[in-house]
């Protein structure tokens, strides 16, 4: 008999995340989804709360975000990590939490690298490690903030397969589950002996945390990591031994911790109310996709609530709740396209349950419920608290984008809060690809140890011309002016923002619209300085530059659209995606639209055309996969909600156009991947999947009807004027930053602009 089952509340949420902007599923930031300050003063956000015996000064929790590559090779938190946290403590956060800290060395093979080197910090009684944690905890206390450490039994099936590829050690899990990255790779079943050892390690780590003056421990029980693999029937298929009881591992771990730290030390637990796999994929996919089949029997809401009650009896004082796991990664890592406050209904279910049953912790106080997920809009968080949707709000990426979020919200300076744009370029993707946390809109994030918060005034103020008012030009110009340089920012159009102006048009890009507003606010502020001038609708050429005799010229001219010479393009109605976004009237009465190019611009445009204009859309892409290089969560969200709506055609090359038609040649061999596959990530090129199906060479010609062709084939740097300026020696210093150097992403543009502004 099938064990497929869904929860109606979770189903409703999952169904809403594709078209929330049109179906009355209100974006909690209001339909316009802007950074507003209607509920100021934020008396609920900034009221203290008690957790066990600990008082936290406000309701803001900094979400755990993996401190990968922020530790010395043996695991001591390094200066980068300490300064990163202290910037958020100084910014006014009530409770900070570390990213996941493994306690399963020698058991979970995915948490170590070769030669026992570690990529995440560790905690142990060794003084070489403890000193780092003590500096960190003491530093937070000096700002009046609390600090919890997030302990993880490990990654299990969601750990990188490099342990096998590089060290010939298998990943492990509760049962013989498939590895997430390479599903053909089985994980070995952990023995009870190893699991008992992890529980002992948790107790020891908690005792060490207490000794390091850390204010509480936090268990990493969500998103399908090893703790959840043990405590969710989707992953725990054990028939023998004590851990065949799916609640046992978590409960024993909490009891062990409690026995080591005494009754007053706070224990927090992170849980998902549901994996939401059945609700995401439906019965057919859950029955037919090999890597999902095993996971149909996940905890229901009722089972999760029962488990939470048992965890409280064992000693838990505080929970935070979300939904989803790796196999539907856009849920636990909600990208740009997900609505603000996307999991408030989830925390409300838990809060109502606790209240209805009068549940208290062993300390005799109510167990607060923390909500998470796109809560960086002060009005949304304040309303959630006032409406009783949660007791605390957890902010992750909003605090990467702006560490001063709390101080600014408290002061009512909402228009000064730099909003997260949901891109996950600098945060998630950076460490997936081998780095540490950064942020696309805040170039100091992850570099607090080397970039001072307040830059030194310019020693020798210069006259600087900045050509181009996209993100790179604006960030450079504003910051250079603040340092005392005389800056002229010149933009050829009537709008600042460059590519993010069209990029902010789709409803699912409301975060980018907020960022655009913030950039404009920054310029408005800078215009109050006597040394800052803005010139709009102004084109610049070499003669102009020669006349101006600037000390430095900074080119930030963005990109030019690529337009490959495909036969027949001149005979059809075609438009560049960015032009169509800026001028939707150009689509006229076209019903069938073919988008050429399945990168992020092509896919977002297709999504917009389907969901906001009801068009019949196909996207043709040459590569095997759509949106290569884009964060798995962001790709997943778009791909999932385009299934059965927008036809995605991969491994295909447009060969010619004729009026009303697009001709293309497509690879039809068995190795062509399912373009809608969202349950398996794309591996970084340097890792590769040795078991991947090879792409054959069999191709076939096809024709698609098209009333309009949308070109989204990328762009090339618009650097002609820069090159000319170099050749004419137009100024003693000449720089080229942002897309006109390379990239196409806000991350690189911002980084280059900010760094140049600090050193020029
Ligand atoms: C870069 C990054 C790293 C993360 N690492 C962890 C982690 O170590 N442990 C964890 O439980 N969640 C982790 N998360 C999930 C966040 O804690 C949080 O749930 C998620 O970002 C949604 O909250 P937000 O919308 O406020 O960012 C991570 C998220 C990001 C962006
Ligand atoms: S990198 Fe992008 S998603 Fe991540 S915190 Fe910064 S703006 Fe937000």
CSV table of C-alpha atoms in Angstrom, one decimal, residues 102-112 116 118 122 153 167 169-170 172 190 194 197-198 201:
chain,number,residue,atom,x,y,z
A,102,UNK,CA,29.8,19.3,13.3
A,103,UNK,CA,30.1,17.0,16.2
A,104,UNK,CA,30.6,13.8,14.2
A,105,UNK,CA,34.3,13.8,13.1
A,106,UNK,CA,35.4,10.3,12.2
A,107,UNK,CA,31.7,9.2,11.8
A,108,UNK,CA,30.2,11.4,9.1
A,109,UNK,CA,32.8,11.4,6.4
A,110,UNK,CA,31.4,14.5,4.7
A,111,UNK,CA,32.3,16.9,7.5
A,112,UNK,CA,36.1,16.7,7.1
A,116,UNK,CA,41.7,15.9,8.9
A,118,UNK,CA,38.0,21.1,8.5
A,122,UNK,CA,34.7,22.9,15.8
A,153,UNK,CA,25.3,15.6,14.0
A,167,UNK,CA,39.1,9.9,0.0
A,169,UNK,CA,35.0,7.0,2.1
A,170,UNK,CA,31.2,6.6,1.7
A,172,UNK,CA,26.5,7.9,5.9
A,190,UNK,CA,25.1,4.3,10.7
A,194,UNK,CA,28.3,5.5,16.1
A,197,UNK,CA,28.9,8.4,20.1
A,198,UNK,CA,27.3,11.4,18.3
A,201,UNK,CA,29.6,14.3,21.5
